[in-house]
Coordinates of N, CA and C in Angstrom, one line a residue:
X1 N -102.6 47.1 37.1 CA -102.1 47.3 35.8 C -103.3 47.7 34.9
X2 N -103.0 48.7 34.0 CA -103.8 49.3 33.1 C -103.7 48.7 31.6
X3 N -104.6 48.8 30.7 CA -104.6 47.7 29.3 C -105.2 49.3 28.2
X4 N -104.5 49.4 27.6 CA -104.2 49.9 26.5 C -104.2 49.0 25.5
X5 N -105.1 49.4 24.2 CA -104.9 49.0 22.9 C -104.3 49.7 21.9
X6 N -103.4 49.4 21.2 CA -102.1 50.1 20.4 C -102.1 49.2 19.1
X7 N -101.3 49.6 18.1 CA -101.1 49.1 16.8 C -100.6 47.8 17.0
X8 N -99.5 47.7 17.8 CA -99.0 46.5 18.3 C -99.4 45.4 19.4
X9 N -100.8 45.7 19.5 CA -101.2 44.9 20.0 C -101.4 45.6 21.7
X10 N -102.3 44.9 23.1 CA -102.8 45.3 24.3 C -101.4 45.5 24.8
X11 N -101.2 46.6 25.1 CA -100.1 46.9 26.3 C -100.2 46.9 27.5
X12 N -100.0 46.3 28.7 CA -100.5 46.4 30.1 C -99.5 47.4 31.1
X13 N -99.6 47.9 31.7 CA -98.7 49.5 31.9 C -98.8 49.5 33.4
X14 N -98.0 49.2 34.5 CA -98.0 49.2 35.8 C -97.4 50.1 35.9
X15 N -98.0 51.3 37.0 CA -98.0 52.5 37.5 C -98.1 52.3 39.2
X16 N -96.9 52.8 39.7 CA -97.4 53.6 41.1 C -97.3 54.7 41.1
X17 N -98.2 55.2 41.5 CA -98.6 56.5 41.5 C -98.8 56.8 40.5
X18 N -98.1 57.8 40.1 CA -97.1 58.9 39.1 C -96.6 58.0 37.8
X19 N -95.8 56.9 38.5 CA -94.7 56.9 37.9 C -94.7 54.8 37.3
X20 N -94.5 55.1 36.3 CA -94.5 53.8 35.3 C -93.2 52.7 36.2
X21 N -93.5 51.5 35.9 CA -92.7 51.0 36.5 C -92.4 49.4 35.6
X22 N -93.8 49.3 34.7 CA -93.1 48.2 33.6 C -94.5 48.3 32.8
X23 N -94.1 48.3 31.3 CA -94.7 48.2 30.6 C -94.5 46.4 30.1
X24 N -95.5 45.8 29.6 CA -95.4 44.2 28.5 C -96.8 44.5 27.5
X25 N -95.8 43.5 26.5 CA -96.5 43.2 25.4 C -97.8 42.2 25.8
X26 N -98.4 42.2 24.7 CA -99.7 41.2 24.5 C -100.3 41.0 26.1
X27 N -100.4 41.7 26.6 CA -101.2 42.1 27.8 C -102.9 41.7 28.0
X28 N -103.0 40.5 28.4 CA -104.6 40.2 28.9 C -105.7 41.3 28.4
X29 N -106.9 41.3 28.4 CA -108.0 41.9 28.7 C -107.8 42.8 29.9
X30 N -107.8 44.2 30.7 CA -107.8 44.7 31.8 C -108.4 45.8 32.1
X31 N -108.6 46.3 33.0 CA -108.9 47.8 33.1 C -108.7 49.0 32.5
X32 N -109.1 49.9 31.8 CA -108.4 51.2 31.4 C -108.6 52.5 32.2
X33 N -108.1 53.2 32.2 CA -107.8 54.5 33.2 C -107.8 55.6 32.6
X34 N -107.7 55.9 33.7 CA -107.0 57.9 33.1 C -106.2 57.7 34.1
X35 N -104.7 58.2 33.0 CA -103.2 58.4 33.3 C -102.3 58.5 33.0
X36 N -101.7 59.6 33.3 CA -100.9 60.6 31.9 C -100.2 59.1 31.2
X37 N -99.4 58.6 32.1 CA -98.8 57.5 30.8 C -99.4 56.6 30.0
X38 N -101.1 56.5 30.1 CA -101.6 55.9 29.5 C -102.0 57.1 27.9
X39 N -102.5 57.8 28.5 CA -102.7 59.3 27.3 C -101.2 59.5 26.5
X40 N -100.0 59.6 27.1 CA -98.9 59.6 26.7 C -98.7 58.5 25.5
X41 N -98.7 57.3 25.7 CA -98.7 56.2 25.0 C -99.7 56.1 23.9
X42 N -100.8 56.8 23.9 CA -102.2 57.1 23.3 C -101.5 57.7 22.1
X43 N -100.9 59.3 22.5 CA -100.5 60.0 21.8 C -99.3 59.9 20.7
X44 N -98.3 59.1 21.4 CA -97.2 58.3 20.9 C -97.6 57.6 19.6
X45 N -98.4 56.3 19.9 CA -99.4 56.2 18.6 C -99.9 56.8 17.7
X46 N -100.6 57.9 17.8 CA -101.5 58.8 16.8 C -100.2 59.6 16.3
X47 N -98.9 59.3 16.8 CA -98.0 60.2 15.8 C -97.9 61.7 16.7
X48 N -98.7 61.7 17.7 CA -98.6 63.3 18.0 C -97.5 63.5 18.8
X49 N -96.5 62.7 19.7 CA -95.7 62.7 21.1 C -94.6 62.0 20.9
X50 N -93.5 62.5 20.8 CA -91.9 62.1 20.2 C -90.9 62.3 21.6
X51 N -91.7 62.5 22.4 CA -90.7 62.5 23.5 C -91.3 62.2 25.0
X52 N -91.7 61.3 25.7 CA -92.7 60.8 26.8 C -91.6 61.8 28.1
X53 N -92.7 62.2 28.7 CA -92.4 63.3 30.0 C -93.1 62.2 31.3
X54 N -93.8 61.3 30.6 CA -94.2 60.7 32.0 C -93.1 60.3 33.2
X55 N -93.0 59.9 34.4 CA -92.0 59.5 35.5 C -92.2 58.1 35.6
X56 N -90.9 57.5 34.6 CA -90.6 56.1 35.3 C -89.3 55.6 35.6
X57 N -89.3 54.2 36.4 CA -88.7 53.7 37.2 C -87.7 52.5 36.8
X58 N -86.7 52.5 36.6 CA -86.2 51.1 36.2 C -85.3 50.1 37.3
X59 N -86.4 49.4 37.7 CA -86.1 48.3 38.5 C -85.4 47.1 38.4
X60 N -84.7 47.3 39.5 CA -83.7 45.9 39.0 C -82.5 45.6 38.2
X61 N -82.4 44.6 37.4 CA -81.1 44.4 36.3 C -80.0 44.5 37.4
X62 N -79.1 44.1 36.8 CA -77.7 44.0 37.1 C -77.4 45.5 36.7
X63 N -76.2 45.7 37.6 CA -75.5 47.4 36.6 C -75.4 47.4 35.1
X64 N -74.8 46.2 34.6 CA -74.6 46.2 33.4 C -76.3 46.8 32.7
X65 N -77.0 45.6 32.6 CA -78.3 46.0 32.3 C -78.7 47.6 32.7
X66 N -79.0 48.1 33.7 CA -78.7 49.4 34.0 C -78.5 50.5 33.3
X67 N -76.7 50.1 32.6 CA -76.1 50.9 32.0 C -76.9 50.9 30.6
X68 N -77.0 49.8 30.4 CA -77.5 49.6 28.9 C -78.8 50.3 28.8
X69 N -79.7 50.1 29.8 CA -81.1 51.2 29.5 C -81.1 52.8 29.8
X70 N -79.7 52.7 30.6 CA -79.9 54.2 30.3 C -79.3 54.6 28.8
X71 N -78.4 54.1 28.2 CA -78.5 54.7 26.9 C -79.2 54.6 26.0
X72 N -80.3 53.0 26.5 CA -81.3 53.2 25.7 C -82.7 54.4 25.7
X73 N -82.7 54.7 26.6 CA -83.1 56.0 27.3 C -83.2 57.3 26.3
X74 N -81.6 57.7 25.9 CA -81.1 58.6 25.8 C -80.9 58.5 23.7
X75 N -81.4 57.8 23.1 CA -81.5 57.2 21.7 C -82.7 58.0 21.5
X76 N -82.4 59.2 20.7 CA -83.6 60.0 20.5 C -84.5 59.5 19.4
X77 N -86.0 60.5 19.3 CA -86.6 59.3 18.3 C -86.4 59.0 17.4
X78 N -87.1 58.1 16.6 CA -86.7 58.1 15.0 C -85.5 57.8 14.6
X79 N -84.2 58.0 15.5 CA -82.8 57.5 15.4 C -82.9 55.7 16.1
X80 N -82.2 54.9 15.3 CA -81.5 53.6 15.8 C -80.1 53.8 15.9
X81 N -79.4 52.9 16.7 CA -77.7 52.8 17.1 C -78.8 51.3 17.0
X82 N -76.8 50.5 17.2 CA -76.7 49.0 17.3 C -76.3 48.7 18.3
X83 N -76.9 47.2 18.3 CA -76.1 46.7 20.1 C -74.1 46.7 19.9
X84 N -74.1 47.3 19.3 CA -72.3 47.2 19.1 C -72.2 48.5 19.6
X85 N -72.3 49.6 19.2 CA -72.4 50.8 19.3 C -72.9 51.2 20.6
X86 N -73.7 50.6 21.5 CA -74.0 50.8 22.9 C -72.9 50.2 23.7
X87 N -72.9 48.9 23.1 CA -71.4 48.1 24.0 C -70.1 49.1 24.1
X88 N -69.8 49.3 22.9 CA -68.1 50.4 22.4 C -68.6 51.5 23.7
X89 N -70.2 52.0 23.4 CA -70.2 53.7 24.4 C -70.2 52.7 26.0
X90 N -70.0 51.5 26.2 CA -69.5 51.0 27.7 C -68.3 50.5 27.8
X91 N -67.8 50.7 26.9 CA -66.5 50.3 26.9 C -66.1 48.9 26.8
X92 N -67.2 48.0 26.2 CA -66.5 46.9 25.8 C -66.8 46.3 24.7
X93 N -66.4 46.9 23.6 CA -66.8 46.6 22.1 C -67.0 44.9 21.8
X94 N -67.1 43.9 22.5 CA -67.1 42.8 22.5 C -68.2 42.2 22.5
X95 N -69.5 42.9 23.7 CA -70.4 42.7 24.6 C -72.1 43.2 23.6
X96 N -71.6 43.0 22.1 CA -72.9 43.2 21.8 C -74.5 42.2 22.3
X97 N -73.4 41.1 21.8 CA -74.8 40.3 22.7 C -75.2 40.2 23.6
X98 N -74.6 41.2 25.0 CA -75.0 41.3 26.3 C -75.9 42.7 26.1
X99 N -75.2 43.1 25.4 CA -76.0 43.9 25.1 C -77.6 43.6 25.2
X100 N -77.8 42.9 23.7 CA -79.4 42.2 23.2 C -79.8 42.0 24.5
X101 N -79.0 41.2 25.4 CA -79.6 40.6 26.7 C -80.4 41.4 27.7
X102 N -79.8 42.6 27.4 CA -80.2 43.7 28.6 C -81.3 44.3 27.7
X103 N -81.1 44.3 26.6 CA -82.5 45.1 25.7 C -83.7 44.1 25.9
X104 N -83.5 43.1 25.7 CA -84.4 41.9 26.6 C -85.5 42.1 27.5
X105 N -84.0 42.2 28.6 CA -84.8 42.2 30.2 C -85.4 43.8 30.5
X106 N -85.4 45.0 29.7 CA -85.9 46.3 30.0 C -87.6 45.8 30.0
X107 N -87.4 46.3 31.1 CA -89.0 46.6 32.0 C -90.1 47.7 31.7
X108 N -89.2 48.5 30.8 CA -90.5 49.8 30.2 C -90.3 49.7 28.3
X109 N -90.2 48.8 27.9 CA -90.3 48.9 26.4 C -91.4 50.4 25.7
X110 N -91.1 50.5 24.8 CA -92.1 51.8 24.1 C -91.3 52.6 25.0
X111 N -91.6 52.8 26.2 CA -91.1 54.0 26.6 C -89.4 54.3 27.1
X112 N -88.8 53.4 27.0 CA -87.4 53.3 27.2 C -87.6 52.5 26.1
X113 N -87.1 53.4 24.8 CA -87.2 52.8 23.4 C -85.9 51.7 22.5
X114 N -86.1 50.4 23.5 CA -85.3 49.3 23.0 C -85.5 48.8 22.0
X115 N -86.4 49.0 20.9 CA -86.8 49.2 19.7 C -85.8 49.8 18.6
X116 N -85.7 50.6 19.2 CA -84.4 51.8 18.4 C -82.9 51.2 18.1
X117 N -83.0 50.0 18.8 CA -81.6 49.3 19.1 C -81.7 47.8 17.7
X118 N -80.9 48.2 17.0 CA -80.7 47.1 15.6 C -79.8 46.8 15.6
X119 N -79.1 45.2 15.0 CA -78.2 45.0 14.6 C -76.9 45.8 13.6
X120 N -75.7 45.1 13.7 CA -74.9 45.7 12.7 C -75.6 45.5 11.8
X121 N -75.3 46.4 10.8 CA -75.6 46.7 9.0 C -77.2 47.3 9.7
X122 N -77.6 47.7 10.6 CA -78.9 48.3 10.9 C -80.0 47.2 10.5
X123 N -79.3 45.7 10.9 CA -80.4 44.4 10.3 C -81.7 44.6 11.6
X124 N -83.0 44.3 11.3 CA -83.4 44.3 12.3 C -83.7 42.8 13.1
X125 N -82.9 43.0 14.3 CA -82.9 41.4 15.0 C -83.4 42.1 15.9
X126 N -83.5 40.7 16.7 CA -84.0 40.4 18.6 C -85.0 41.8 18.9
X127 N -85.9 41.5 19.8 CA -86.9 41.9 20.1 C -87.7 41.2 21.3
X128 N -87.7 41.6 22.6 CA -88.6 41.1 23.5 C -90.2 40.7 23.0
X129 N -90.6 42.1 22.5 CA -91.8 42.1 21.8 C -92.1 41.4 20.4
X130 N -91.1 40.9 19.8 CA -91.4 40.1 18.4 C -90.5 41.3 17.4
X131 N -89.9 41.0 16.3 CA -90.0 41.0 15.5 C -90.8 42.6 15.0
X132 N -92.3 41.9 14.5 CA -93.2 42.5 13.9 C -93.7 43.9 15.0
X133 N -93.3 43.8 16.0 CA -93.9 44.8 16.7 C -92.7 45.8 16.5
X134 N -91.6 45.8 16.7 CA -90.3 46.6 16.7 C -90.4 47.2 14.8
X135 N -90.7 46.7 14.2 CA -90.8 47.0 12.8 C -92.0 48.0 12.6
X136 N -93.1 47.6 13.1 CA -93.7 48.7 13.1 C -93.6 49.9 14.1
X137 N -92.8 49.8 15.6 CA -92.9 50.7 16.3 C -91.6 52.0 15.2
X138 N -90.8 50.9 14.5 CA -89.8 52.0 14.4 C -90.0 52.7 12.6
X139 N -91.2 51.7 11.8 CA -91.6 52.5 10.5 C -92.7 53.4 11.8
X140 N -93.2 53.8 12.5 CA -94.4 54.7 13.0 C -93.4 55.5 13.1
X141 N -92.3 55.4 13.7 CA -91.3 56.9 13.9 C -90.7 57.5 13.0
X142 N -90.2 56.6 11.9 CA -89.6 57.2 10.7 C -90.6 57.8 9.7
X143 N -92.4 57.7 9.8 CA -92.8 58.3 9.0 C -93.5 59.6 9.9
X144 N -93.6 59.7 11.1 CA -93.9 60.7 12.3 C -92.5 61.8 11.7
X145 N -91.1 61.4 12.0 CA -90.0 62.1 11.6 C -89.8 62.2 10.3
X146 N -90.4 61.8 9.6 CA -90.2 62.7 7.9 C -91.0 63.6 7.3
X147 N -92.6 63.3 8.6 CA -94.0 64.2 8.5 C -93.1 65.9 9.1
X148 N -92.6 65.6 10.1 CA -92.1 66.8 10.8 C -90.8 67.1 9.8
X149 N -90.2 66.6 9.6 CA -88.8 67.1 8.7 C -89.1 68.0 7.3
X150 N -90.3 67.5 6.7 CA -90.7 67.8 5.6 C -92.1 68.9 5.6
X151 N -92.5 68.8 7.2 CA -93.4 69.7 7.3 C -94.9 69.4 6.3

C-alpha cells in the first residue's frame, strides 16, 4: 500500500500492478511511490485532472452494491445525484438507504466518486470518509468546474 498526503488527509492506495484495487481514508504513515494512480490522485488535488484514466478493480459487494458503484462510476465531475435518484436508475425507488449502504462499502472512494452522491434536497449526509472530507472533496470540484466554465 502506498500513502499519499491530500487535503483530506493520508490516503493509502493498494495497487496490483497497474491497477487500483482500494483506496481508505486516514491511512497510517507508509511508503510513497511512483504510480500513475498515485500522480493521478496528486493531480486530482491540484485541480488539474477531472477524469482518472488509471485501471481499477472493484471487488466484491453483493450485485446490488455492484450495481450501485457502477453508477457511481459514471456521475461525472462536479455533478451530484442522490441516493434516491441511483435507487429509481435500479429500479427500486424505495432502496435509498441501501443505497448509502453500498456508497459505504465502495472500496475505491476519490476515484469511484461516492462523494458525488447527497441526500434528497442535495443535503449533504453519510460519508464513509466523514462528513468534512466529502465537503471538501465536492467544494474542490465545484470551484475546479467554475475555474473551467468561466475560463
Amino acid at each position: 500500500m502506498y500513502v499519499i498526503d491530500s487535503p483530506i488527509g493520508p490516503l493509502g492506495v493498494v495497487v496490483e500492478g497497474d491497477t487500483v484495487v482500494n483506496v481508505r481514508f486516514a491511512a497510517r504513515p507508509g511508503p510513497s511511490g511512483d504510480h500513475p494512480a498515485l500522480s493521478e490522485l496528486k493531480s486530482y488535488f491540484a485541480g488539474e485532472l477531472t477524469d482518472f484514466t488509471v485501471p481499477f478493480e472493484l471487488r466484491g459487494g453483493s450485485d446490488f452494491e455492484r450495481a450501485v458503484w457502477a453508477q457511481i462510476a459514471a456521475i461525472p465531475y462536479g455533478e451530484m445525484i442522490t441516493y434516491g435518484a441511483i435507487a429509481t436508475a435500479l429500479g427500486d425507488p424505495g432502496a435509498a438507504r441501501a443505497v448509502g449502504t453500498a456508497c459505504n462499502h465502495n472500496p475505491i472512494p476519490v476515484i469511484v466518486p461516492c462523494h458525488r452522491v447527497v441526500g434528497a434536497g442535495n443535503k449533504m449526509v453519510g460519508f464513509g470518509g466523514g462528513i468534512d472530507r466529502k465537503r471538501k472533496l465536492l467544494e474542490l470540484e465545484a470551484r475546479v468546474a467554475l475555474a473551467r466554465a468561466w475560463g
